[in-house]
Coordinates of C-alpha atoms in Angstrom, one line a residue:
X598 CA -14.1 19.1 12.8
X599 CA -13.6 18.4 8.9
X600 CA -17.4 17.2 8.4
X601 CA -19.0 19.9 10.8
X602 CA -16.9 22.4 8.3
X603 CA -18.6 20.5 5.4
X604 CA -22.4 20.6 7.3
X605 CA -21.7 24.4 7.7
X606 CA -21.3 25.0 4.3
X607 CA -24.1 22.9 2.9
X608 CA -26.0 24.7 5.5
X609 CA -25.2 27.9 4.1
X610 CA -26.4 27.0 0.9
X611 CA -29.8 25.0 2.3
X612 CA -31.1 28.0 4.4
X613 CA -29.8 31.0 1.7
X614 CA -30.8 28.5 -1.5
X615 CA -33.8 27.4 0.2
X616 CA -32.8 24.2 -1.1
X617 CA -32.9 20.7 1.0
X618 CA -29.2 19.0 0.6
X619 CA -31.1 15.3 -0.1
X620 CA -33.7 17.0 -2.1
X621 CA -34.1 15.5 -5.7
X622 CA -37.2 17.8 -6.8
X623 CA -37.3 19.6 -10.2
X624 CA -38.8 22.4 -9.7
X625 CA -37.4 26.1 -10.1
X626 CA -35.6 27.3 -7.0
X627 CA -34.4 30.7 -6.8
X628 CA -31.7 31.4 -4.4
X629 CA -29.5 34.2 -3.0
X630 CA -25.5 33.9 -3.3
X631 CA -23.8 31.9 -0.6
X632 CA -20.7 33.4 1.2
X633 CA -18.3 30.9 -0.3
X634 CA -15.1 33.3 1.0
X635 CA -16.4 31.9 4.1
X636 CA -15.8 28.5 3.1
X637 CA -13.0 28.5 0.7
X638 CA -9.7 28.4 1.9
X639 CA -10.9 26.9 5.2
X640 CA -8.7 24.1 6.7
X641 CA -10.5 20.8 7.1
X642 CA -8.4 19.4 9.8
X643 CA -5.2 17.2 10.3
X644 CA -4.7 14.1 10.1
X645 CA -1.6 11.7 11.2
X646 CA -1.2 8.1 9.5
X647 CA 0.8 6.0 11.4
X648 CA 2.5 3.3 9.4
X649 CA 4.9 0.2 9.3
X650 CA 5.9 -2.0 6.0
X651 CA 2.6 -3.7 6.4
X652 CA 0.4 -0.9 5.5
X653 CA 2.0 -0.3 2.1
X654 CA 2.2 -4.5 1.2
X655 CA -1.6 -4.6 2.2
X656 CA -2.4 -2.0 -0.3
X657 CA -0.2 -3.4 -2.9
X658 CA -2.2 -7.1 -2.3
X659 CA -5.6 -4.8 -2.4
X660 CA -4.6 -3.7 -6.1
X661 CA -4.4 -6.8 -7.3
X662 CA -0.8 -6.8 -6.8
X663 CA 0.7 -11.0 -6.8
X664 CA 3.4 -13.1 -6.4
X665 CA 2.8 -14.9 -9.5
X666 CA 4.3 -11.8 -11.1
X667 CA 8.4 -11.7 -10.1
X668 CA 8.1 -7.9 -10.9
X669 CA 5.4 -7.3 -7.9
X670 CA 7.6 -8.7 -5.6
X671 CA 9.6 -5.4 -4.6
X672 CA 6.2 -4.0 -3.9
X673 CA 5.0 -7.4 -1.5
X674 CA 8.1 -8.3 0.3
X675 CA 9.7 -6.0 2.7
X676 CA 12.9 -7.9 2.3
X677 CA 13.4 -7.2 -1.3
X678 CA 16.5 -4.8 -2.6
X679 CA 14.1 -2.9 -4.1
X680 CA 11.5 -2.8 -1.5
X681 CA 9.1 0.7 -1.9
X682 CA 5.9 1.9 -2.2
X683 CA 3.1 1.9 -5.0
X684 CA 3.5 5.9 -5.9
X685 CA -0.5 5.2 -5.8
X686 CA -0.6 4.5 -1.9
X687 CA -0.2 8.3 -1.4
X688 CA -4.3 8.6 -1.9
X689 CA -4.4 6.2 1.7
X690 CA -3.0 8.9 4.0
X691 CA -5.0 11.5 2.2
X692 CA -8.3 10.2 1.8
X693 CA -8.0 8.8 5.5
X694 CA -7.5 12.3 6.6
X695 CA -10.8 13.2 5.9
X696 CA -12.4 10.5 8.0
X697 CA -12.2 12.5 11.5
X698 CA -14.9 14.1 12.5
X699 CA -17.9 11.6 10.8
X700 CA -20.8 12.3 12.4
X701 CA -23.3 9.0 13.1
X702 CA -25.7 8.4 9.7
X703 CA -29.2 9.1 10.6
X704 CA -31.1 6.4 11.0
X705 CA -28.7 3.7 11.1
X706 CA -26.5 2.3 14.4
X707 CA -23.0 2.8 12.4
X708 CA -20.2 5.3 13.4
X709 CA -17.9 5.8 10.4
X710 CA -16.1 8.1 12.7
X711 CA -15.5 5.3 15.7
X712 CA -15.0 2.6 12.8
X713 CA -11.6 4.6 12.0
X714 CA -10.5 5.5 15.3
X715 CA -11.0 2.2 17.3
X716 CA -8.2 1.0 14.7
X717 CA -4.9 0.9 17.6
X718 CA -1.5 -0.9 16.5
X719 CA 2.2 -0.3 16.9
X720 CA 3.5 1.7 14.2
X721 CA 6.7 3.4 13.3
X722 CA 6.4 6.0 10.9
X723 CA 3.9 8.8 10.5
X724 CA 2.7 11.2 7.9
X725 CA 0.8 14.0 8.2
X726 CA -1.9 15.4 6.0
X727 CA -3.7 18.9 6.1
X728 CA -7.0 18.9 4.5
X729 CA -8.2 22.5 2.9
X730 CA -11.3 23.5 1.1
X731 CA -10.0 24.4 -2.1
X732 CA -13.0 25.5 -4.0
X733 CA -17.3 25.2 -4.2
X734 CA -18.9 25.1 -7.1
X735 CA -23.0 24.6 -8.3
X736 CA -23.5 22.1 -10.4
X737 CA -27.3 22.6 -10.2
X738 CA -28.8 19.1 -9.4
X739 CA -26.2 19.4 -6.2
X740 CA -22.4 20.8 -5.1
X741 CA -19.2 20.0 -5.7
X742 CA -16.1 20.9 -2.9
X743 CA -13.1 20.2 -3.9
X744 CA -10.5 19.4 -1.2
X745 CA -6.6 20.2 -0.8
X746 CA -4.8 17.6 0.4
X747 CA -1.4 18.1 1.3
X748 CA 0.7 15.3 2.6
X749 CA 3.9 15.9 5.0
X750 CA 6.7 13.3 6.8
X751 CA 7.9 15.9 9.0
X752 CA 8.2 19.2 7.5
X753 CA 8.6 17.6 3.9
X754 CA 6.1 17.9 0.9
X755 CA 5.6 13.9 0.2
X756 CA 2.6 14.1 -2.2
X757 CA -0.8 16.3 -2.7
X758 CA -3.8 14.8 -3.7
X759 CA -7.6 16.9 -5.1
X760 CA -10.6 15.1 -4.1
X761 CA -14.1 16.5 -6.0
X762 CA -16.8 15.4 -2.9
X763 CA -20.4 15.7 -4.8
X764 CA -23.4 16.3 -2.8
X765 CA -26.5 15.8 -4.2
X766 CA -29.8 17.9 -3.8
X767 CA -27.1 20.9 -3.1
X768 CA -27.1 23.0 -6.0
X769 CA -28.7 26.0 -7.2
X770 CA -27.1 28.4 -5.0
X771 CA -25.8 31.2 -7.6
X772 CA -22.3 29.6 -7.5
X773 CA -19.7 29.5 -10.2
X774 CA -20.1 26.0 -12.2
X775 CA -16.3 26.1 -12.8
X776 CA -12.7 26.6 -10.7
X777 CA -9.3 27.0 -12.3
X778 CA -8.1 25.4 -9.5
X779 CA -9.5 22.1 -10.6
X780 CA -6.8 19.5 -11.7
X781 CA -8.7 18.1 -15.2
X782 CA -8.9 15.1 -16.8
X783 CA -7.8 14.7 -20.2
X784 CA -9.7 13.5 -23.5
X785 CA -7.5 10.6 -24.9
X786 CA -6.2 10.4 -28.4
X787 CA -9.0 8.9 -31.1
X788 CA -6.9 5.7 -32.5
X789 CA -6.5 2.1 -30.6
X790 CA -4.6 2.2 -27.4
X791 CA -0.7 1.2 -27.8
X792 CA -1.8 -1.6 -24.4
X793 CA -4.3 -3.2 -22.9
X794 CA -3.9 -4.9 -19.4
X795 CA -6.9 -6.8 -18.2
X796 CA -7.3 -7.4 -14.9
X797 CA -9.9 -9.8 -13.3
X798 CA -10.9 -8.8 -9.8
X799 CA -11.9 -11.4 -7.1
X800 CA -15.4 -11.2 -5.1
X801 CA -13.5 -10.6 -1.4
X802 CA -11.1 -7.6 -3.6
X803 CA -13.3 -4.7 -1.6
X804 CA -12.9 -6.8 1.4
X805 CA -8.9 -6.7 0.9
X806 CA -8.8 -3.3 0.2
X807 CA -10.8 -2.1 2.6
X808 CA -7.9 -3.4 5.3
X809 CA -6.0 -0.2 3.9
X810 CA -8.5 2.0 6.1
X811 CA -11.6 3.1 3.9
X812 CA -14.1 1.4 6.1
X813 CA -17.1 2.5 4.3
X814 CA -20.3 -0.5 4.5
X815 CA -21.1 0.6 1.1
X816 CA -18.2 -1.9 -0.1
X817 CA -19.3 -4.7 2.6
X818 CA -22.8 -4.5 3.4
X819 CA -25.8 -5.5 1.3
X820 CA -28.0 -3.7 2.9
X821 CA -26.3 -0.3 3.2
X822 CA -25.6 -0.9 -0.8
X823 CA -29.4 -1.2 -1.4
X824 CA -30.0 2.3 0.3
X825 CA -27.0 3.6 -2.0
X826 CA -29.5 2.4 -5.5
X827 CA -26.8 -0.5 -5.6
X828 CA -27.9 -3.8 -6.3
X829 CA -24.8 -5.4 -4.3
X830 CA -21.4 -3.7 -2.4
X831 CA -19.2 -2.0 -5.0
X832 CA -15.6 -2.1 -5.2
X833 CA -14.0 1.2 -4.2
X834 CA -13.2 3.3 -6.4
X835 CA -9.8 3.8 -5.7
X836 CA -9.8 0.4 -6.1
X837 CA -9.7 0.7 -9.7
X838 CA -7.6 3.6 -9.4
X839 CA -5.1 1.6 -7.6
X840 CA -5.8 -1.3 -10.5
X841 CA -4.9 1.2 -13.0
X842 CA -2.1 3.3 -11.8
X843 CA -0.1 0.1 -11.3
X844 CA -0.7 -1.0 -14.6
X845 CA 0.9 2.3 -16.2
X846 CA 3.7 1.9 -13.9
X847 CA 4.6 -1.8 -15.2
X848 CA 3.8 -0.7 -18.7
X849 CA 5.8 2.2 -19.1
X850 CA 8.0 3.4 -16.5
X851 CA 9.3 -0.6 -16.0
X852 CA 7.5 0.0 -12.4
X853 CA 10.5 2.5 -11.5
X854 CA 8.3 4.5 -8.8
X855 CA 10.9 7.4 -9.4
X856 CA 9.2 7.9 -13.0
X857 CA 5.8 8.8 -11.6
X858 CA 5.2 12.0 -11.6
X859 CA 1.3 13.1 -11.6
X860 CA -1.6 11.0 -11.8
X861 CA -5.8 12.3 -12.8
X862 CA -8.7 10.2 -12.8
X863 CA -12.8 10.8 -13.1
X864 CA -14.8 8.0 -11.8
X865 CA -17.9 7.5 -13.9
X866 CA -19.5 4.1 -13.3
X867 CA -19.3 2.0 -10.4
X868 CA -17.6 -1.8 -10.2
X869 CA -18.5 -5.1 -8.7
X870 CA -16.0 -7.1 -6.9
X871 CA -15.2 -10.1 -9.4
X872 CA -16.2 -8.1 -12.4
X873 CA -12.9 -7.6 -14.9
X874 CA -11.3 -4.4 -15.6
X875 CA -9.5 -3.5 -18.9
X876 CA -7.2 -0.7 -19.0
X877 CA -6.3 0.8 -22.0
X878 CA -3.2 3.1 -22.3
X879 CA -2.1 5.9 -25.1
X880 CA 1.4 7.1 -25.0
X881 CA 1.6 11.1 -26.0
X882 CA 5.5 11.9 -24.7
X883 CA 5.7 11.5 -21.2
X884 CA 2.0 11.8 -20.5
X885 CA 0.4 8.0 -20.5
X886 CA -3.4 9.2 -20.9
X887 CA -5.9 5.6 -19.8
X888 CA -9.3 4.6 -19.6
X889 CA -10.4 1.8 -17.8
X890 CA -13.3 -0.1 -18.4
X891 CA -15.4 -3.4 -17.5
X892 CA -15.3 -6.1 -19.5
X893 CA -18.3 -7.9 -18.9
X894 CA -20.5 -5.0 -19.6
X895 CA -18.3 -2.2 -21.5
X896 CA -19.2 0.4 -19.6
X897 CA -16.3 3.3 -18.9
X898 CA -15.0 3.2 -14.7
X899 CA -12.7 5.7 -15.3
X900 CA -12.3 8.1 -17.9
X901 CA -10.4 10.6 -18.7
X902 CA -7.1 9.5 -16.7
X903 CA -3.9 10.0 -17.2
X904 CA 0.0 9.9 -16.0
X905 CA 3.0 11.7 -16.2
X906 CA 6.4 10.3 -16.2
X907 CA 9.1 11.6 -15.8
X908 CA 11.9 10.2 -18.6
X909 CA 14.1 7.0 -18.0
X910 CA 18.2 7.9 -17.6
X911 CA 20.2 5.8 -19.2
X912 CA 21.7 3.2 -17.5
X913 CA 25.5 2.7 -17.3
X914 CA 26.9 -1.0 -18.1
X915 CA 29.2 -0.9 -15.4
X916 CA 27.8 -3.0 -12.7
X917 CA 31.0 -3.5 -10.6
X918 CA 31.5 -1.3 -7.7
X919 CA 33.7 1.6 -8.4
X920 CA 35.4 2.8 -4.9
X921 CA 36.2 6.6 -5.1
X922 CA 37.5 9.3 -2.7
X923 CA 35.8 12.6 -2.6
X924 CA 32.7 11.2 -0.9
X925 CA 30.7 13.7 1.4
X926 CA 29.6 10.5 3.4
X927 CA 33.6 9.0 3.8
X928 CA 33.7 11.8 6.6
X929 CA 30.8 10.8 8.4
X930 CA 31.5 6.8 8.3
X931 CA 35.4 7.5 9.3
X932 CA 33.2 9.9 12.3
X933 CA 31.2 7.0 13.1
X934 CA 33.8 4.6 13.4
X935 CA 35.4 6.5 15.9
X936 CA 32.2 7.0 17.9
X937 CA 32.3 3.2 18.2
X938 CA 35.2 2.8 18.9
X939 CA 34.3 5.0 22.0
X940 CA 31.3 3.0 22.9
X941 CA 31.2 0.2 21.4
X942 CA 30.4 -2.5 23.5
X943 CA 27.1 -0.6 24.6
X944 CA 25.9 0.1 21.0
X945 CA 26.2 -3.8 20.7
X946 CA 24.1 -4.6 23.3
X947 CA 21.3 -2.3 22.3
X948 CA 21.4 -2.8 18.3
X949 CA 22.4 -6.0 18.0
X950 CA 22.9 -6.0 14.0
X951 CA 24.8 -5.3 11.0
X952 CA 24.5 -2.7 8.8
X953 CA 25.9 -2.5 4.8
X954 CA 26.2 0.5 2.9
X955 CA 26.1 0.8 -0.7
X956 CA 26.8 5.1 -1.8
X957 CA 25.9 5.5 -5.2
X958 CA 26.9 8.0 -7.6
X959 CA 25.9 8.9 -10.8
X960 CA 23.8 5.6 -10.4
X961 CA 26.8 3.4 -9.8
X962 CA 28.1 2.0 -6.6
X963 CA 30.8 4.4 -5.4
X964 CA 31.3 2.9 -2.2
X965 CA 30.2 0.7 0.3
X966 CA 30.8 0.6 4.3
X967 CA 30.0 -1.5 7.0
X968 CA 28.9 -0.5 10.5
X969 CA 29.0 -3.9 12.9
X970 CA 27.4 -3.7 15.9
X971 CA 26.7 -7.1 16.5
X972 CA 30.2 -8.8 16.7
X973 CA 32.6 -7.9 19.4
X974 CA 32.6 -4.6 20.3
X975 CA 31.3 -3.2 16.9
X976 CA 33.1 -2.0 14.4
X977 CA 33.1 0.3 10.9
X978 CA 34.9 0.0 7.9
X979 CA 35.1 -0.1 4.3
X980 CA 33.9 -2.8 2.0
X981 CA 30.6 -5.2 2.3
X982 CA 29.7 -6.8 5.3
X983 CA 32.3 -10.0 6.0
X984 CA 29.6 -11.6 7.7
X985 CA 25.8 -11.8 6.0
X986 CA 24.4 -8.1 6.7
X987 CA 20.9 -8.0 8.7
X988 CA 20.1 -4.6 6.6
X989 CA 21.6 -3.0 3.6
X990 CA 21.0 0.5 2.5
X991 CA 21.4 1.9 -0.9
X992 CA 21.3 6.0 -1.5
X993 CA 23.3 8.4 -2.8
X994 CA 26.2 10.4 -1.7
X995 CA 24.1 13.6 -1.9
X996 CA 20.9 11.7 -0.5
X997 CA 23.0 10.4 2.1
X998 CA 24.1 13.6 3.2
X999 CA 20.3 15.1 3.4
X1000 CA 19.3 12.5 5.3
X1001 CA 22.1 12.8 8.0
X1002 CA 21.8 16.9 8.5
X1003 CA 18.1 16.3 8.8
X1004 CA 17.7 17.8 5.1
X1005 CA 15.1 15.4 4.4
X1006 CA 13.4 12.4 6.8
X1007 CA 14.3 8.9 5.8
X1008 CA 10.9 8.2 5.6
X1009 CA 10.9 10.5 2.8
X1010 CA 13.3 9.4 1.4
X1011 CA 12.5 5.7 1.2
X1012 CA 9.0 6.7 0.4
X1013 CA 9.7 8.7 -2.6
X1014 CA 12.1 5.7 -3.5
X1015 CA 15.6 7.6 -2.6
X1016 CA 16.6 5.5 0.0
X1017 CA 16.5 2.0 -0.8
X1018 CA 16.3 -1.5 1.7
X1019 CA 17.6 -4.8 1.5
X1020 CA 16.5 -7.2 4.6
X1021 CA 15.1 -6.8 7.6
X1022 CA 13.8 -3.2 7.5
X1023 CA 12.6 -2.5 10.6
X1024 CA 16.3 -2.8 12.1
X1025 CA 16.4 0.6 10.3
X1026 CA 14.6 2.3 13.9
X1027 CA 17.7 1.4 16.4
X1028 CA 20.1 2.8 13.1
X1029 CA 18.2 6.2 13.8
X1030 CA 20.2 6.5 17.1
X1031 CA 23.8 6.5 15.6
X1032 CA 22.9 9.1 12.8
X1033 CA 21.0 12.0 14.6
X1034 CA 24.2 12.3 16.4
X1035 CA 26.3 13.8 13.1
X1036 CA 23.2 16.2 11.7
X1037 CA 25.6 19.0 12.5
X1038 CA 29.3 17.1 10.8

């Protein structure tokens, strides 16, 4: 549905431009206007990515992400305290969502369409994304659409991504050349960068990164390269986005995924897997503007990029846990532990773990509880686990809260780096049955 939306408006502008979509000719075409209120504003389609841990430690491995680094490892290994998401991987749900619908290329036995869909696992989270034709514009040697992305986990905003798709040979319609609902790039400032971070990319990195769904043969196949003017497969570009982004991250938001705010980027030259990329970085406030580029031959990947962060809060010295009353989530614990005391022994039998606690406030520990359904008949009370916890959750009081009256999904939540996991994470499923019972406390 999302392509044939696409093919009708190139049509449009190929039978009222007179102009062939693949045509490359230089000569003066004259063309009527195309009905773009036809085509703006259209919805492409939506799209659901289902997802476990895996997907997000796969992406972080396909930017370049290592466990030589200690700091990469809240970003590799589910079972770290800190365990979350590259802000970055947002651009995998979107992009994917514009996959459905790819019609067979002419000419050639490949189905981009049944490459995508053939993918089958067992997943356990999902997010949604809604795909809308923002804007058209001529260009003259072909047109550019540029394509809402809006990304939901339930009926929650998570992120929103642009994409610019450029179609050769499609121009020359009497279109508008610009939109003011174009997210720009920005010119960075004219003195050295304040860092550098090179980065040296191995020959199987588009073979990595293409496990995080963009399936495209033009990053694997010689011979599909060739018909793209390539002399090899390319690395995709979102690749080097993904390079990049991370890079800022570490450099100046101390890879605290709650800092990242916004990120823009222009691709303008194409890499090689095993070729190097240099990212240079310019602080202006709390906008991080970057250029990356490729060593071995200096030409520019991405230009014009940039990042906004959002301020670091101070961080108290107090590191002890300070165990206060007046806690929203003291009421639903003491509730819980007398729904277990109720049913118990059958809540063991089907959970099987422990669960810790730790309720922050004002970015200290405030309190921590313990809900035991593995010993006994279960139990819930104050204090760390006395045995070793399977999972332990860190959130706030008010976080807490949202997430138990349905406020905001946990996948949400731990995805915009609210809700933090310690152990084994996917114990965090059979927790989901205890708190949907106390959304209306």
């Amino acid at each position: 549905e999302s392509i044939s939306v696409l093919s009708d408006a190139l049509s449009q502008i190929e039978s009222q431009g007179n102009v062939s979509m693949n045509s490359t000719s230089s000569g003066s075409v004259v063309s009527s206007s195309v009905d773009t209120e036809s085509i703006v504003g259209r919805e492409l389609g939506t799209h659901v990515y289902k997802y476990t841990h895996l997907e997000p430690i796969l992406y972080a491995l396909g930017v370049g992400m290592s466990t030589k680094d200690p700091d990469h490892l809240k970003f590799l290994f589910e079972g770290s305290e800190e365990f979350c998401c590259l802000p970055s991987f947002g651009v995998i749900p979107a992009q994917t969502s514009m996959f459905d619908g790819v019609p067979s290329l002419p000419g050639l036995n490949i189905d981009l369409a049944r490459v995508w869909k053939n993918k089958v696992a067992n997943f356990a989270w999902e997010l949604t994304s809604v795909s809308t034709v923002a804007d058209i514009l001529d260009k003259g040697s072909g047109a550019v659409l540029l394509i809402d992305v809006n990304t939901y986990c339930g009926k929650d905003l998570v992120c929103y991504n642009q994409f610019s798709l450029f179609f050769v040979g499609a121009g020359r319609f009497g279109g508008k050349r610009t939109s003011e609902k174009a997210k720009l790039t920005a010119v960075p400032p004219k003195r050295p960068p304040d860092a550098v971070i090179s980065d040296v990319t191995t020959v199987d990195q588009a073979a990595l990164y293409r496990l995080s769904g963009d399936w495209n043969p033009l990053h694997m196949d010689p011979s599909f390269a060739a018909l793209g003017g390539f002399e090899k497969p390319i690395l995709h570009g979102l690749c080097t986005f993904g390079f990049a982004a991370r890079n800022v991250l570490k450099q100046f938001a101390n890879n605290d995924v709650n800092r990242f705010k916004a990120i823009k980027v222009r691709f303008a030259n194409p890499v090689y897997p095993g070729q190097t990329l240099q990212t240079e970085m310019w602080k202006e406030g709390n906008r991080i503007h970057f250029q990356t580029k490729i060593k071995e031959t200096g030409e520019v990947a991405i230009a014009g990029g940039y990042v906004d962060i959002v301020p670091a809060l101070e961080k108290s010295s107090t590191q002890e846990p300070q165990m206060i009353g007046g806690l929203q989530s003291n009421l639903v614990f003491e509730e819980i532990g007398r729904r277990v005391k109720e049913m118990g022994n059958e809540l063991v039998k089907k959970v099987n773990a422990v669960f810790q606690w730790d309720i922050t406030k004002d970015g200290k520990t405030a309190m921590q509880w313990t809900i035991d359904l593995k010993n006994g008949s279960g139990a819930v009370y104050q204090g760390p686990a006395r045995s070793s916890a399977d999972t332990t959750f860190i959130l706030s009081d008010e976080d807490f809260m949202d997430v138990v009256q349905q406020k905001i999904n946990p996948q949400k939540a731990f995805f915009a780096g609210k809700l933090k996991v310690k152990g084994n994470i996917m114990l965090s499923q059979k927790l989901e049955m205890i708190l949907k019972d106390y959304a209306k406390l």
